[in-house]
Amino acid sequence: MTSEGKVKYIKVVLNLPLNQSFAYKVPAEVSSRVKIGGKVLAPFKRKILSGFVVDKIEREQSRGNLKEIIKVMKDFPPLSNSFIELGKWISDYYYCSLGQALHSIFPIQETFRIQRSKESERKTSAGQKFGKLSSRVGKNNESVFFLKEKGVFLFKTEDNEKRKSLYLPLIKKTLERERQVILIVPEISYLPILEELIHSYYEGEIAILHSRLSSKQRYEEWCKISRGEVWLAIGTRSAVFAPFSRLGLIIVEEEENSAYKQIEVPRYHLRDVAIKRAEIEDFSVVLFTASPSLESWHRAKRGIYKFVEFSRNDSKSRQVRVIDMRKEKDRIFSLTLEEEIEKNLEEDNPVLLFFNRRGFANFLLCHECGKVPRCPNCDISLTLHLNGKLTCHYCGYEEKAPRVCPSCRGSYVRGVGLGTEQLEIEVKKKFPKACVRRGDLDIINSSLLYKKLRSDLIEKKIDILVGTQLIIREEILSCIGLVGIILADGLLNLPDFRAGEYLFQLLTKIKRLMKPQGRLIIQTYNPTHYTIEALAGKEENFYEREAQIRKDLEYPPYLHWVRILLEGKIKTKVEETAEVLREKIEREGIEFLGPAPCPFAKIKGKYRYHLVLKDKNLSSIRQILEKKLNPLFSGIQGVRAVVDVDPLRTM
Ligand SMILES: [Zn+2]
Ligand SMILES: [Zn+2]
């Protein structure tokens, strides 16, 4: 073998939606610094872009008019082979370019001067820093037992305290084996509690990774991890890319949470990326859940995940009561809920009244029998429009809103669309002496207002809190003894096939997080719906029934869905494009839904239409996208096409 020759040319992938690499000349003086996976700056059209080196060419070739790279970013250690492999998988599976995938694995743009931690500190092994934990962990070894085998585990427990006592031994055991750990949570708000919990047992440093870090902080954490100075990282979605070289375990908290699906390119799902990374680097993944996603439930049933259920520690279970609103004649609060609120106010116990976000999509509800008209093809709720029409947002089916209920012939058929502000007014009227507060977007987005809300709750300065999904958080619910769901039908009838699953998971979460001995009162016009019945009874019934419906209607997890969203300022143009796509797809002989307007038919001045391709096999959809549709996407002026593989929200 000859010694390594000089690199003459490199191939680079850029952060652009172009699935190809570009060749550049390498100036002789930087040739030795060019590495596969390394970051470079390169000219592209009239811009300078960052890119990753994916190939080196050493032999002399006449490559006349190639441009030279501008800079080799020597402060960035090159991406490991396993990250490049993971990037290739993301690019392939989620239909984005390799450049986009690699840039999301390594999102750092600039470097900073970072002080290294002292040498002496690094000598103690991470496992030993768990000294104080032994007393608690010693007794609770059930979780560790399962890690004797490798694989993906789905740990189900409804007990909030217990699940935490399961993490710690898992982390300890892995660190003792000289392997590193990543613990991932759905939202930033979970991090402080978790950090505090782990720190009370673990003396070592913890890297914290989330989207609100400054570039300097991000770089700092990244350096500490890649230098092996930190062995444990906790964070949100992107923490899955923490550059540990000896990773031994990824723990995912609340695997069913939809925040794990990235909205922007690459539109990956954290769970699947974590599992892929584990496969490449050969370690285990533990998914925690109280109510698994249908996807995970399905995989556990088929033995792809190892399913382990842990029983509750606390016997004080929260009570669930379902109120049939058909018998309550136009009331917002049923008599039962009213009495319970009064009782809690007397006992100085804060109450939470839940209402889902203001009805953007109204639906038609028969107040006598509780039925909501659904699409005959897709079984999702039809959306009521101002022109008196009901439409299906999957297939485009349309009908005139009936005056009498098709189900019971009753004539009390109305649209539903009460909002939180209106609810707040009603609550104040009904309970004039109570201190009522609204937990809305403004409060959640401001850390100052949010802190005030929490301290007021703890100091019992709030009697009734009115809010949406946004305030369903551990810190808030742990102060609450009574939760009233004003109208479960609002969530049950979202125009999305996962509506039932979301409602089930949300209410299970409320049940899990509220005070022990608390009460959950669910008001609904549809008390016999299997989702509602399973909440108060046997959970497994929900999964079995839901799975059957998904199977019959060819919904995920039984088929893959790929959603194509079209957006544009001119409505007719978007519609025309949708039609062109429809014709193309029809010729391919693949199953699809639409085109239909999205439930959010217009956002920020842009009209939105979507189509859904369905197949057991993603590769056949990918071929159609690649060969037939992609050329179309780039050719349409004024219309943007977004491809979402395994979409979670279809609104
Ligand atoms: Zn009816
Ligand atoms: Zn339909």
XYZ file of C-alpha atoms and ligand atoms in Angstrom:
653
model
C 0.000 0.000 0.000
C 1.191 3.487 -0.732
C 0.984 6.233 1.840
C -2.161 8.326 1.816
C -2.305 10.463 -1.260
C -3.351 14.055 -1.322
C -7.049 14.781 -1.560
C -7.727 16.574 -4.802
C -11.497 16.698 -4.839
C -14.288 16.156 -2.326
C -17.992 15.525 -2.562
C -20.094 17.623 -0.242
C -23.766 17.526 0.798
C -25.356 20.890 1.523
C -28.268 21.977 3.718
C -30.586 22.178 0.714
C -33.570 20.112 -0.394
C -31.460 18.604 -3.167
C -30.667 14.954 -2.736
C -27.265 14.963 -4.371
C -23.683 15.761 -3.506
C -21.545 18.427 -5.166
C -17.894 18.112 -6.118
C -15.347 20.765 -5.120
C -11.619 21.228 -5.569
C -9.483 21.114 -2.424
C -6.586 23.590 -2.201
C -3.324 21.692 -1.569
C -2.573 23.462 1.723
C -5.768 22.204 3.444
C -5.800 18.796 1.797
C -4.547 16.955 4.893
C -7.304 18.422 7.043
C -10.177 17.175 4.910
C -11.988 14.237 6.517
C -15.139 12.279 5.729
C -17.927 13.691 7.921
C -16.028 16.948 8.365
C -17.665 20.311 7.956
C -16.635 22.712 5.204
C -17.778 26.008 3.750
C -18.389 25.931 0.020
C -19.660 28.349 -2.616
C -23.031 27.498 -4.107
C -24.589 29.733 -6.735
C -24.044 33.144 -5.203
C -23.998 32.008 -1.593
C -21.562 30.410 0.809
C -23.080 27.341 2.456
C -21.928 24.845 5.024
C -21.715 21.217 4.051
C -20.418 17.828 5.093
C -17.767 15.876 3.229
C -19.153 12.521 2.080
C -16.418 11.401 -0.304
C -12.754 12.069 -1.073
C -11.152 11.636 -4.459
C -7.388 11.321 -4.513
C -6.538 10.503 -8.086
C -5.751 13.249 -10.517
C -8.590 13.885 -12.908
C -9.229 16.711 -15.212
C -12.097 18.473 -13.562
C -11.813 21.763 -15.299
C -14.273 24.243 -13.931
C -14.916 22.967 -10.408
C -15.003 25.554 -7.659
C -12.716 25.386 -4.643
C -14.008 24.935 -1.107
C -13.665 28.067 0.988
C -12.817 26.665 4.376
C -12.307 23.462 6.305
C -13.918 23.957 9.705
C -11.160 22.446 11.786
C -12.804 23.145 15.158
C -15.617 20.777 14.330
C -14.690 17.162 14.818
C -16.020 15.144 11.870
C -19.285 13.231 12.245
C -18.717 9.598 13.102
C -19.515 6.860 10.596
C -22.506 5.831 12.662
C -23.929 9.359 12.473
C -23.438 9.376 8.714
C -25.246 6.039 8.545
C -28.044 7.432 10.740
C -28.221 10.506 8.496
C -28.566 8.306 5.424
C -31.399 6.416 7.056
C -33.209 9.659 8.027
C -32.785 11.022 4.530
C -34.111 7.844 2.987
C -36.981 7.177 5.392
C -38.249 10.717 5.914
C -37.681 11.798 2.343
C -35.258 14.685 2.781
C -31.734 15.245 1.483
C -28.704 13.785 3.228
C -27.432 17.338 3.684
C -30.581 18.312 5.577
C -30.396 15.183 7.740
C -26.729 15.696 8.649
C -27.295 19.355 9.441
C -29.999 18.412 11.908
C -27.743 15.819 13.556
C -25.070 18.479 13.891
C -26.883 21.839 14.096
C -23.905 23.843 15.317
C -22.876 26.750 13.112
C -20.195 28.540 15.089
C -17.501 27.668 17.607
C -16.645 29.382 20.882
C -13.735 29.262 23.279
C -14.628 26.716 25.912
C -12.757 26.056 29.138
C -11.992 22.426 29.664
C -12.948 20.965 33.010
C -10.123 19.901 35.319
C -8.343 16.646 34.511
C -8.712 15.247 38.023
C -12.477 15.442 37.889
C -12.624 13.241 34.877
C -10.820 10.352 36.491
C -13.671 9.070 38.641
C -15.847 6.785 36.592
C -19.410 7.916 36.073
C -20.773 4.793 37.724
C -19.104 5.656 41.021
C -20.760 9.044 41.115
C -23.994 7.278 41.891
C -22.842 6.436 45.402
C -25.775 7.954 47.251
C -28.274 6.145 45.114
C -27.525 2.623 46.241
C -29.986 2.567 49.126
C -32.927 3.397 46.913
C -31.806 1.519 43.868
C -30.850 -1.596 45.782
C -34.454 -2.364 46.517
C -35.750 -1.536 43.108
C -33.975 -3.663 40.611
C -36.892 -4.817 38.511
C -36.128 -2.487 35.616
C -32.447 -3.434 35.455
C -33.334 -7.091 35.299
C -34.752 -6.646 31.806
C -31.612 -5.034 30.431
C -29.819 -8.357 30.494
C -31.106 -8.721 26.959
C -30.689 -6.075 24.306
C -33.588 -4.592 22.369
C -36.418 -2.109 22.532
C -38.471 -2.186 25.722
C -41.861 -0.645 26.277
C -42.274 -0.009 30.003
C -45.831 0.781 30.962
C -46.632 2.290 34.319
C -49.313 4.692 35.376
C -47.623 5.475 38.623
C -45.751 8.712 38.278
C -43.471 8.174 41.270
C -42.696 4.649 40.275
C -41.574 5.473 36.776
C -38.953 7.786 38.215
C -37.674 5.107 40.528
C -37.301 2.927 37.451
C -35.068 5.376 35.553
C -32.423 5.680 38.206
C -31.345 2.029 38.407
C -31.311 1.864 34.601
C -29.015 4.864 34.407
C -26.813 3.630 37.229
C -26.396 0.174 35.772
C -25.465 1.521 32.350
C -22.918 3.977 33.750
C -21.368 1.211 35.832
C -20.792 -0.692 32.612
C -18.840 2.337 31.379
C -21.507 3.199 28.839
C -23.288 6.527 28.424
C -26.986 7.404 28.728
C -29.428 9.821 27.065
C -32.783 10.509 28.703
C -35.305 12.237 26.429
C -38.486 14.113 27.408
C -41.157 15.635 25.151
C -41.000 19.250 26.352
C -38.586 21.625 28.042
C -40.951 21.962 31.014
C -40.143 18.361 32.050
C -36.426 19.056 32.396
C -36.055 20.988 35.690
C -37.927 18.375 37.754
C -35.964 15.559 36.193
C -32.633 17.285 36.565
C -33.345 17.895 40.222
C -34.391 14.295 40.769
C -31.281 12.830 39.160
C -28.977 15.314 40.824
C -30.193 14.270 44.232
C -28.658 10.836 43.573
C -25.989 11.411 40.963
C -22.959 13.576 41.675
C -21.671 13.665 38.124
C -22.337 16.385 35.611
C -25.434 16.211 33.391
C -25.526 17.750 29.928
C -28.817 19.513 29.212
C -29.915 19.774 25.583
C -32.946 21.616 24.253
C -33.997 24.114 21.634
C -33.804 27.212 23.825
C -30.061 26.984 24.428
C -27.918 29.786 23.011
C -25.439 28.707 20.320
C -22.648 29.029 22.859
C -24.408 26.835 25.420
C -25.205 24.281 22.760
C -21.601 24.198 21.622
C -20.394 23.888 25.210
C -22.625 20.899 25.953
C -21.703 19.345 22.659
C -17.960 19.636 23.388
C -18.316 18.201 26.872
C -20.159 15.201 25.505
C -17.840 14.501 22.602
C -14.750 14.824 24.816
C -16.188 12.276 27.209
C -16.415 14.758 30.110
C -20.108 14.072 30.619
C -21.705 10.645 30.648
C -25.356 11.504 31.005
C -27.459 13.848 28.873
C -31.080 14.799 29.334
C -33.026 16.848 26.848
C -35.767 17.163 24.299
C -36.039 15.609 20.814
C -32.670 16.642 19.383
C -30.802 15.171 22.375
C -31.003 11.896 20.471
C -28.049 13.212 18.449
C -25.813 13.808 21.488
C -22.325 12.821 20.243
C -21.526 10.138 22.829
C -19.023 7.609 21.557
C -19.928 4.814 23.972
C -23.668 5.100 24.230
C -25.300 2.316 26.217
C -28.928 3.346 26.611
C -31.567 5.808 25.434
C -34.599 6.294 27.665
C -37.636 7.992 26.138
C -40.192 9.412 28.559
C -43.853 9.471 27.444
C -43.208 7.828 24.100
C -46.787 8.563 22.955
C -46.309 12.336 23.121
C -46.837 13.937 19.705
C -44.139 16.546 20.422
C -41.668 13.849 19.399
C -42.490 14.362 15.758
C -40.491 17.189 14.255
C -42.593 19.661 12.286
C -39.782 21.009 10.109
C -37.450 19.114 7.760
C -36.364 16.444 8.510
C -39.803 15.444 9.792
C -38.505 12.576 11.881
C -40.071 10.845 14.846
C -37.747 10.739 17.820
C -38.788 7.222 18.801
C -37.830 5.739 15.459
C -34.568 7.661 15.206
C -33.579 6.517 18.721
C -34.304 2.914 17.802
C -32.325 3.232 14.566
C -29.357 4.728 16.392
C -29.522 1.870 18.895
C -29.487 -0.623 16.038
C -26.440 1.005 14.446
C -24.487 1.420 17.701
C -25.783 -1.763 19.350
C -27.500 -0.719 22.574
C -30.983 -0.812 24.132
C -33.846 1.668 24.120
C -36.419 1.911 26.906
C -39.684 3.636 26.023
C -41.774 4.747 28.988
C -45.508 5.212 28.718
C -48.715 5.361 30.688
C -50.861 4.843 27.586
C -48.826 3.733 24.568
C -49.249 5.093 21.077
C -51.129 2.706 18.811
C -47.856 2.279 16.887
C -45.975 1.065 19.952
C -48.876 -1.006 21.216
C -49.001 -2.719 17.839
C -45.250 -3.364 17.774
C -45.358 -4.721 21.328
C -48.194 -7.068 20.330
C -46.124 -8.394 17.469
C -43.121 -8.916 19.737
C -40.977 -6.246 18.088
C -40.822 -4.406 21.418
C -40.530 -6.225 24.712
C -43.530 -5.144 26.722
C -43.282 -4.867 30.503
C -46.091 -3.580 32.679
C -45.368 -2.309 36.181
C -48.168 -2.158 38.685
C -49.031 0.944 40.643
C -47.448 1.579 43.986
C -50.166 3.818 45.341
C -53.481 2.219 46.036
C -55.199 5.610 46.235
C -56.458 5.592 42.698
C -58.076 8.614 41.128
C -61.781 8.302 40.529
C -63.252 8.794 37.084
C -66.884 9.732 36.517
C -68.580 10.080 33.176
C -71.557 12.451 32.932
C -74.142 11.998 30.200
C -74.779 15.534 28.963
C -77.816 14.489 26.905
C -79.693 14.497 30.187
C -78.442 17.919 31.269
C -80.454 20.125 28.901
C -78.113 22.804 27.584
C -76.092 23.154 30.758
C -72.393 23.895 30.556
C -71.841 22.390 34.004
C -73.714 19.234 34.904
C -75.281 19.109 38.347
C -72.636 16.613 39.472
C -69.761 18.800 38.346
C -71.341 21.856 39.949
C -71.722 20.079 43.276
C -68.172 18.767 43.135
C -66.803 22.238 42.371
C -68.717 23.705 45.336
C -67.391 20.978 47.581
C -63.790 21.558 46.509
C -64.150 25.325 46.903
C -65.340 24.826 50.474
C -62.380 22.570 51.179
C -60.015 25.096 49.606
C -58.956 22.635 46.923
C -58.049 24.117 43.511
C -60.184 22.950 40.581
C -59.155 22.672 36.930
C -61.747 23.019 34.187
C -60.472 21.746 30.875
C -61.634 22.790 27.473
C -59.755 22.084 24.260
C -58.601 24.910 22.081
C -61.230 27.117 20.548
C -63.204 25.395 17.860
C -61.459 26.219 14.634
C -63.351 23.341 13.159
C -66.895 23.203 14.308
C -68.754 19.987 14.220
C -72.427 19.229 14.293
C -73.694 17.598 17.477
C -77.110 16.124 18.184
C -77.837 17.193 21.739
C -80.442 14.477 22.065
C -78.530 11.334 21.082
C -74.973 12.677 21.069
C -74.200 11.623 17.479
C -71.828 13.624 15.310
C -72.034 13.135 11.513
C -68.975 11.288 10.239
C -67.572 10.677 6.768
C -68.936 7.479 5.209
C -65.511 6.795 3.653
C -63.049 7.833 6.341
C -64.981 7.712 9.619
C -63.602 11.055 10.837
C -66.006 13.789 12.000
C -67.336 16.029 9.269
C -66.535 19.699 9.707
C -69.330 22.241 9.745
C -68.820 25.283 7.545
C -70.549 28.655 7.560
C -72.251 27.869 4.251
C -74.125 25.054 6.023
C -72.110 22.264 4.454
C -70.403 19.366 6.158
C -67.063 18.305 4.669
C -64.576 15.528 5.172
C -61.026 16.803 5.388
C -59.464 13.565 4.255
C -61.337 12.617 1.101
C -63.282 15.790 0.274
C -66.738 14.209 0.764
C -69.470 16.854 1.182
C -73.072 16.927 2.309
C -75.647 19.470 3.416
C -75.889 19.847 7.185
C -79.108 18.058 8.199
C -81.827 19.835 10.169
C -82.873 16.690 11.941
C -80.531 14.111 13.384
C -80.079 11.235 10.896
C -79.670 8.914 13.833
C -82.568 9.684 16.222
C -84.687 12.052 14.081
C -84.322 14.609 16.877
C -84.330 18.265 15.870
C -81.891 19.611 18.468
C -78.846 19.539 16.199
C -76.299 22.310 16.806
C -72.745 23.282 16.007
C -70.263 23.209 18.879
C -67.622 25.867 19.355
C -67.314 27.234 22.887
C -63.926 28.794 23.712
C -61.938 29.194 26.911
C -62.663 32.929 27.234
C -66.360 32.272 27.065
C -65.985 29.468 29.555
C -64.145 31.776 31.949
C -67.083 34.207 31.859
C -69.564 31.415 32.531
C -67.504 30.129 35.442
C -67.342 33.587 36.995
C -71.105 33.959 36.684
C -71.746 30.597 38.265
C -69.177 30.838 41.067
C -68.997 34.566 41.794
C -66.967 34.201 44.989
C -64.265 32.000 43.484
C -60.986 33.342 42.185
C -60.938 32.241 38.547
C -57.802 32.229 36.393
C -57.229 31.324 32.763
C -54.137 29.356 31.757
C -53.719 30.383 28.141
C -50.940 30.667 25.600
C -49.662 34.035 26.887
C -49.165 32.645 30.366
C -47.486 29.459 29.245
C -45.133 31.328 26.936
C -43.937 33.738 29.597
C -41.786 32.099 32.266
C -42.574 34.967 34.646
C -46.361 34.662 34.339
C -46.104 30.899 34.484
C -44.093 30.983 37.713
C -46.705 33.309 39.186
C -49.472 30.926 38.164
C -47.681 28.034 39.837
C -46.924 29.862 43.057
C -50.503 31.148 43.228
C -51.728 27.599 42.836
C -49.470 26.312 45.582
C -50.463 29.184 47.885
C -54.092 28.456 47.056
C -54.732 31.906 45.630
C -56.548 30.316 42.694
C -59.827 28.485 43.190
C -60.696 27.603 39.623
C -58.253 27.353 36.768
C -59.668 27.289 33.243
C -57.373 25.974 30.558
C -56.467 23.872 27.561
C -53.939 21.114 26.754
C -51.191 23.645 27.433
C -51.586 23.483 31.188
C -51.706 19.722 31.450
C -48.376 19.594 33.218
C -47.119 17.750 36.236
C -46.336 20.925 38.199
C -49.877 22.190 37.808
C -51.860 18.988 38.116
C -50.058 17.920 41.261
C -51.896 20.798 43.020
C -55.309 19.866 41.663
C -57.903 17.689 43.370
C -60.717 17.948 40.831
C -60.516 18.110 37.045
C -63.666 18.712 35.029
C -63.589 17.978 31.297
C -66.257 20.390 30.068
C -66.937 18.596 26.784
C -64.925 15.528 25.843
C -66.699 15.575 22.468
C -64.575 18.554 21.454
C -61.486 16.357 21.341
C -63.249 13.204 20.280
C -64.469 14.915 17.136
C -61.334 16.587 15.891
C -61.143 15.857 12.163
C -58.219 13.475 12.605
C -58.306 9.694 12.782
C -56.179 9.833 15.922
C -58.763 11.954 17.790
C -59.812 9.061 20.040
C -56.219 8.113 20.778
C -55.298 11.693 21.728
C -58.289 11.998 24.036
C -57.486 8.670 25.652
C -53.852 9.612 26.212
C -54.631 13.092 27.469
C -57.173 11.909 30.018
C -54.910 9.076 31.153
C -52.208 11.661 31.683
C -54.501 13.907 33.721
C -55.487 10.920 35.811
C -51.856 10.036 36.374
C -50.628 13.504 37.281
C -53.378 14.843 39.514
C -53.390 14.552 43.299
C -53.897 11.061 44.678
C -57.530 10.637 45.654
C -58.409 13.277 43.097
C -61.495 13.109 40.911
C -61.839 13.362 37.174
C -65.261 14.250 35.839
C -65.805 13.804 32.107
C -68.832 15.502 30.565
C -69.873 14.118 27.189
C -72.786 13.617 24.820
C -71.282 10.270 23.890
C -70.814 8.378 27.172
C -70.879 4.980 25.499
C -68.029 5.744 23.102
C -65.387 3.030 23.543
C -62.705 5.627 24.345
C -64.728 7.087 27.209
C -65.825 3.691 28.491
C -62.256 2.382 28.505
C -61.115 5.356 30.597
C -63.432 4.471 33.401
C -63.070 0.725 32.869
C -60.638 -1.567 31.099
C -57.941 0.205 29.119
C -57.080 -2.715 26.902
C -60.571 -2.458 25.390
C -59.651 0.879 23.904
C -56.587 -0.504 22.154
C -58.296 -3.586 20.800
C -61.236 -1.633 19.419
C -59.143 1.203 18.019
C -56.741 -1.262 16.390
C -59.625 -3.036 14.671
C -60.966 0.246 13.250
C -57.526 1.256 12.007
C -57.092 -2.106 10.377
C -60.475 -1.996 8.645
C -59.963 1.530 7.356
C -56.298 1.020 6.399
C -54.973 3.610 8.804
C -51.578 3.574 10.507
C -50.059 1.531 12.092
C -51.419 -0.988 9.590
C -50.369 1.024 6.561
C -47.796 3.741 6.139
C -49.139 7.144 5.309
C -47.278 9.811 3.410
C -48.989 13.155 3.436
C -48.392 15.732 0.723
C -49.379 19.192 1.851
C -49.749 21.929 -0.758
C -49.671 25.569 0.301
C -49.985 28.749 -1.703
C -51.396 32.270 -1.737
C -53.619 31.770 -4.766
C -56.387 29.296 -4.084
C -57.038 28.235 -7.681
C -53.364 27.557 -8.199
C -53.191 25.270 -5.171
C -56.338 23.494 -6.349
C -54.950 23.052 -9.856
C -51.714 21.620 -8.519
C -53.676 19.234 -6.311
C -55.587 18.061 -9.396
C -52.400 17.503 -11.391
C -51.017 15.438 -8.526
C -54.216 13.444 -8.304
C -54.041 12.514 -11.980
C -50.411 11.479 -11.674
C -51.053 9.367 -8.584
C -54.125 7.720 -10.100
C -51.973 6.350 -12.902
C -49.646 4.698 -10.393
C -52.297 2.364 -9.051
C -51.535 3.193 -5.426
C -54.151 3.862 -2.756
C -54.586 7.477 -1.751
C -56.949 9.949 -0.099
C -57.847 13.412 -1.356
C -57.036 15.943 -2.509
C -59.084 17.791 0.106
C -58.758 21.108 1.911
C -56.957 20.711 5.262
C -59.001 21.279 8.456
C -56.892 24.418 8.866
C -57.779 25.418 5.327
C -55.969 28.737 5.425
C -53.037 29.706 7.630
C -51.218 33.044 7.405
C -52.817 33.892 4.087
C -51.942 30.564 2.498
C -54.471 28.058 1.221
C -53.792 24.458 2.206
C -54.753 21.221 0.489
C -53.518 17.747 1.169
C -53.309 14.245 -0.258
C -52.374 11.067 1.542
C -50.609 8.140 -0.120
C -51.091 4.785 1.592
C -49.093 1.593 1.339
C -47.770 -1.271 3.427
C -44.405 -0.581 1.960
C -42.769 2.815 2.129
C -40.367 2.038 -0.678
C -43.083 1.939 -3.326
C -44.402 5.331 -2.193
C -40.861 6.661 -2.182
C -40.356 5.548 -5.770
C -43.465 7.367 -6.910
C -42.379 10.464 -5.031
C -38.889 10.331 -6.439
C -39.692 9.561 -10.061
C -43.126 11.036 -10.710
C -43.995 13.663 -8.138
C -40.719 15.290 -7.223
C -40.155 16.745 -10.703
C -43.608 18.305 -10.349
C -42.915 19.838 -6.935
C -39.996 21.862 -8.197
C -41.854 22.998 -11.297
C -44.796 24.764 -9.654
C -44.435 28.452 -8.992
C -46.174 29.873 -5.967
C -47.162 26.518 -4.464
C -45.068 24.792 -1.841
C -45.235 21.023 -1.457
C -44.404 19.455 1.890
C -43.884 15.699 2.196
C -44.495 14.193 5.621
C -43.769 10.496 6.154
C -45.754 8.838 8.979
C -47.513 12.144 9.770
C -48.924 12.527 13.279
C -51.167 15.520 12.795
C -53.182 15.672 9.642
C -54.768 19.059 10.190
Zn -79.701 12.410 17.429
Zn -63.798 11.151 3.954
